[in-house]
Short mmCIF file of C-alpha atoms in Angstrom, two decimals:
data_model
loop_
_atom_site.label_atom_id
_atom_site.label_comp_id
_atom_site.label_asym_id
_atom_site.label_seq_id
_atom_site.Cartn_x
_atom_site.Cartn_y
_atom_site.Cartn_z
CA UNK A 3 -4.73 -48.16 180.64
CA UNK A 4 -5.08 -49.46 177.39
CA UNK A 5 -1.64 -49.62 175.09
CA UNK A 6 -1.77 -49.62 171.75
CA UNK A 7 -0.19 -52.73 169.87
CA UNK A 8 3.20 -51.58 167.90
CA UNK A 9 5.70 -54.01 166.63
CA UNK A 10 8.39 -50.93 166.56
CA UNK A 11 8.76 -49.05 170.01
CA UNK A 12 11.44 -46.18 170.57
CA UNK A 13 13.43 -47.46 172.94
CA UNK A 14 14.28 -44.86 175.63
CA UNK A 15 18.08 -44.28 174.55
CA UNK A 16 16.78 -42.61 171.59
CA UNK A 17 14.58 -40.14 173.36
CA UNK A 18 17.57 -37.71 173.30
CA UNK A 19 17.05 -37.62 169.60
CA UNK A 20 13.75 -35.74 170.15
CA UNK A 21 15.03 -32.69 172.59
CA UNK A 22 16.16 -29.73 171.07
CA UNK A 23 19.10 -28.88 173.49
CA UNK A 24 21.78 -26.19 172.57
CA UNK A 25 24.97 -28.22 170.85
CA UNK A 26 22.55 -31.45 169.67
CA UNK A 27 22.75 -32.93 166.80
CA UNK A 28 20.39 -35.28 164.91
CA UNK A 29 17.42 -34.02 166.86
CA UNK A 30 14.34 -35.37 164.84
CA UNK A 31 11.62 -32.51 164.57
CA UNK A 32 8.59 -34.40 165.05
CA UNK A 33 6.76 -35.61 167.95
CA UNK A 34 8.26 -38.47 169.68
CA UNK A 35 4.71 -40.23 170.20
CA UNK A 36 3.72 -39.31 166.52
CA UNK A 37 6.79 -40.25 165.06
CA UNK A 38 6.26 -44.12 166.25
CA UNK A 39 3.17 -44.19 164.94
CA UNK A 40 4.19 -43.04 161.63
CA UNK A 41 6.60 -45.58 161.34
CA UNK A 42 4.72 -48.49 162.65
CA UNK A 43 2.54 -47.37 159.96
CA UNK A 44 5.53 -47.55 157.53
CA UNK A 45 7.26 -50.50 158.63
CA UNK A 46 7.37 -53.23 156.68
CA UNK A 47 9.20 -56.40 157.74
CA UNK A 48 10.61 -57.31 154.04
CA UNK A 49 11.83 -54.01 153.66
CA UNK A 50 14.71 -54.63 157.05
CA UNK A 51 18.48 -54.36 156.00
CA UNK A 52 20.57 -56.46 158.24
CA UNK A 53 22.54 -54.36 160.35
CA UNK A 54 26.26 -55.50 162.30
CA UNK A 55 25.03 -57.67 164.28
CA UNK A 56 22.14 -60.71 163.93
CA UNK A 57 19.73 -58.30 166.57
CA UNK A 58 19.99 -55.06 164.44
CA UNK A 59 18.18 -54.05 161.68
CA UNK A 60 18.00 -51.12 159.59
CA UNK A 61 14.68 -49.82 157.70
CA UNK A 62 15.05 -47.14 155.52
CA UNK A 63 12.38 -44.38 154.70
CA UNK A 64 11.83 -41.14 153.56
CA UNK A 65 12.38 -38.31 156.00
CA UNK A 66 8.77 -37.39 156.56
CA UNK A 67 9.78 -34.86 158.73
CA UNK A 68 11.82 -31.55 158.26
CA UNK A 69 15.34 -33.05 160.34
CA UNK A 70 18.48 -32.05 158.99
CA UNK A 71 21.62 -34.05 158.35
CA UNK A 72 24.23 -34.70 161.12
CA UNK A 73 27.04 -35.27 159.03
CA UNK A 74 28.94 -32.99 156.75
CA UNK A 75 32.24 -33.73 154.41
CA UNK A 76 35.61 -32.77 155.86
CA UNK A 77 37.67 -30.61 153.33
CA UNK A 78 40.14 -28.53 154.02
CA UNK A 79 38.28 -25.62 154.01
CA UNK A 80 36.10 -26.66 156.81
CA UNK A 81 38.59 -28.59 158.89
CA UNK A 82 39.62 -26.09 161.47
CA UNK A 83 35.93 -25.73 162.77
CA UNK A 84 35.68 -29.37 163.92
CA UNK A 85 35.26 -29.93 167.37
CA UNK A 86 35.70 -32.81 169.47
CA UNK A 87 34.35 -33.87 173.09
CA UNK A 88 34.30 -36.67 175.34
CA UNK A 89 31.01 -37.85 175.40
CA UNK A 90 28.66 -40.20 177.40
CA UNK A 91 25.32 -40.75 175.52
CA UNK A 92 23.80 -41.58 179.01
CA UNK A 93 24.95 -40.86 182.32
CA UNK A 94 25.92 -44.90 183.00
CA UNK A 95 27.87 -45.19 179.42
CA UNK A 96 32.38 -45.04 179.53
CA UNK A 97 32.52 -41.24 177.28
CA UNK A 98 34.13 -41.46 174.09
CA UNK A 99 35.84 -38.95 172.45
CA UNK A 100 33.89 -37.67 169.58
CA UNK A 101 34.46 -34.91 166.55
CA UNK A 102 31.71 -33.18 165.22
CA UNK A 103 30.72 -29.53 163.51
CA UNK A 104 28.75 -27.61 165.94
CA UNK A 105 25.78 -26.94 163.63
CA UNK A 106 26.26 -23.51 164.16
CA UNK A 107 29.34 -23.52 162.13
CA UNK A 108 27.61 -25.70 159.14
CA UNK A 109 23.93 -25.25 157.31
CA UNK A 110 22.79 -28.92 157.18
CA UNK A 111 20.64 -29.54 154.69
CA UNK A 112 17.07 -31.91 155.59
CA UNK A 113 17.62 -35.48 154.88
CA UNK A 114 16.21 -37.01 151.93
CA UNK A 115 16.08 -40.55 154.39
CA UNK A 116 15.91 -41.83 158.01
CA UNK A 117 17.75 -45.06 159.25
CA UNK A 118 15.87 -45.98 161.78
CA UNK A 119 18.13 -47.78 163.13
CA UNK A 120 16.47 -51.41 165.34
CA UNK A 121 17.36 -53.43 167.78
CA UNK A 122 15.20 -56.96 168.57
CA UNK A 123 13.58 -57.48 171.95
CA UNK A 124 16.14 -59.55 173.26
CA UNK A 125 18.94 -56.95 172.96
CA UNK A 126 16.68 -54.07 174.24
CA UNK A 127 15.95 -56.69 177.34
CA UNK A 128 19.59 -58.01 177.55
CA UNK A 129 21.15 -53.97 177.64
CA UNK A 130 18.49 -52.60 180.19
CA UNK A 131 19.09 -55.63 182.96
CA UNK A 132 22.87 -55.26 182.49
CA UNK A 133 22.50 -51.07 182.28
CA UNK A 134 19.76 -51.35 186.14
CA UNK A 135 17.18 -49.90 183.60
CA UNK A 136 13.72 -50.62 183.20
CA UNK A 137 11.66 -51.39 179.58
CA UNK A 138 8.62 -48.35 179.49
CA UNK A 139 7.63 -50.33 176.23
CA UNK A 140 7.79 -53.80 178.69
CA UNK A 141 3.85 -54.42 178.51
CA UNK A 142 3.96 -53.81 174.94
CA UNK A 143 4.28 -57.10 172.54
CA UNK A 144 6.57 -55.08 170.88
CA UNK A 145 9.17 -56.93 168.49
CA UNK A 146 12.03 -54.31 167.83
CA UNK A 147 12.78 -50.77 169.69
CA UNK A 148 14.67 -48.05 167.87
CA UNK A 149 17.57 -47.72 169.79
CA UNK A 150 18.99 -44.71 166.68
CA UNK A 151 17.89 -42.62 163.96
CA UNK A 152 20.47 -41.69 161.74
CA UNK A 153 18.73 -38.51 159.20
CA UNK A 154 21.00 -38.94 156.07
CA UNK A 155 20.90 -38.70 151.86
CA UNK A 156 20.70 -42.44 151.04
CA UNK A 157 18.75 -45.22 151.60
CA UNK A 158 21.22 -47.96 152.52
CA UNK A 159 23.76 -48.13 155.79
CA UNK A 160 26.28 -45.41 155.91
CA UNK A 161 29.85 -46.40 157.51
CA UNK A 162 29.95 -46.92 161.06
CA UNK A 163 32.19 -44.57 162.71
CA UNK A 164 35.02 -45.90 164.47
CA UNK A 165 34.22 -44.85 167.56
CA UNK A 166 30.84 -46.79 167.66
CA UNK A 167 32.40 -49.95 166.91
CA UNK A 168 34.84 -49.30 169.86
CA UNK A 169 31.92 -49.18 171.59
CA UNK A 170 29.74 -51.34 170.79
CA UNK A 171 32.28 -53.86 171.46
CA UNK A 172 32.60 -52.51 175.14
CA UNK A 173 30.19 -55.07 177.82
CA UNK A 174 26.41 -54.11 177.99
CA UNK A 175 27.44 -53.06 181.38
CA UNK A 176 29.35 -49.68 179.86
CA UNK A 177 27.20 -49.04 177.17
CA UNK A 178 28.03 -51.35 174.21
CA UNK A 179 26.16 -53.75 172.70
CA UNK A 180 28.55 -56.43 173.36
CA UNK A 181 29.51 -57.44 170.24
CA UNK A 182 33.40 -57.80 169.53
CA UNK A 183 35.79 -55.45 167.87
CA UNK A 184 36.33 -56.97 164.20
CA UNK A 185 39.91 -55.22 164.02
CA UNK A 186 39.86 -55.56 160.13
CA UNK A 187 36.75 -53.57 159.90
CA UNK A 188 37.74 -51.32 162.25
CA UNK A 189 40.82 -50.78 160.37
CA UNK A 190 38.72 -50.18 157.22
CA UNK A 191 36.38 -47.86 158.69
CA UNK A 192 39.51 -45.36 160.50
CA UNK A 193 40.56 -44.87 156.76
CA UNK A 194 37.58 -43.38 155.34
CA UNK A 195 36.92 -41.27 158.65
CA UNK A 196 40.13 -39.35 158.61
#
């Protein structure tokens, strides 16, 4: 079998992005095979934002596809409809409690942007060995796998919510990326997510 050379893979974590299951949010409407080549076709390595950590990057494009946003401003008008949920991402990640509007209590409207949110080699390898989980993309000389893709109406990094730094600074073994709580940011970030 012949593989084709990409220096952006989607990591499996973000295949859930691509299934359109009742209650999910951010689910990109494009092809999951499709939509890596159209960004390895857009990728350009000067164009990567440093992300939160020295492995992630963020590159920023225009949605090219017809996803909607997965966010939506809290007033006090909305308020009551929010929902929350403890949630495990995959079924070896500690749930989290999360808040969210079902989307069938908001009208999103598409994304002008995508943050395709990357993580390098070493911290796709690094997650999968302490997760039990193979690479698919292992035989590829890939270089970074989108582990997120964020559909949103800028193109720079939005705040991290809370509850993903709490995670991220849980062990690769639950689910987080390892990397320790900074409780100033934290502290930061809880003030514009209330």
């Amino acid at each position: 079998m012949i593989r084709k050379a990409f220096k952006i893979v989607i990591d499996p974590f973000a295949y859930r992005q691509f299934e359109k299951k009742e209650g999910a949010q951010n689910v990109i409407e494009y092809g999951l095979e499709e939509f890596q080549e159209r960004i390895n076709q857009l990728y350009d390595p000067s164009q990567l934002a440093d992300g939160y950590a020295p492995f992630c990057k963020h590159l920023f494009v225009k949605n090219f596809t017809t996803t909607k946003m997965g966010y939506a401003k809290i007033t006090k008008e909305n308020e009551h409809l929010l929902r929350t949920v403890y949630e495990a991402r995959t079924e070896k990640e500690l749930p989290v409690l999360r808040r969210f509007f079902p989307y069938d209590n908001i009208t999103p409207q598409v994304a002008e942007y995508l943050d395709i949110i990357l993580y390098h080699r070493t911290q796709v390898e690094k997650e999968n060995a302490a997760m039990g989980n193979q690479d698919p993309n292992k035989d590829i000389d890939y270089e970074w796998g989108i582990v997120s893709i964020k559909p949103q109406d800028c193109p720079h990094e939005l705040p991290m919510d809370p509850i993903t730094i709490m995670r991220n600074a849980l062990g690769v073994e639950h689910g987080g990326s390892g990397v320790p709580l900074d409780r100033e940011k934290y502290l930061k970030l809880s003030l514009i997510h209330i």
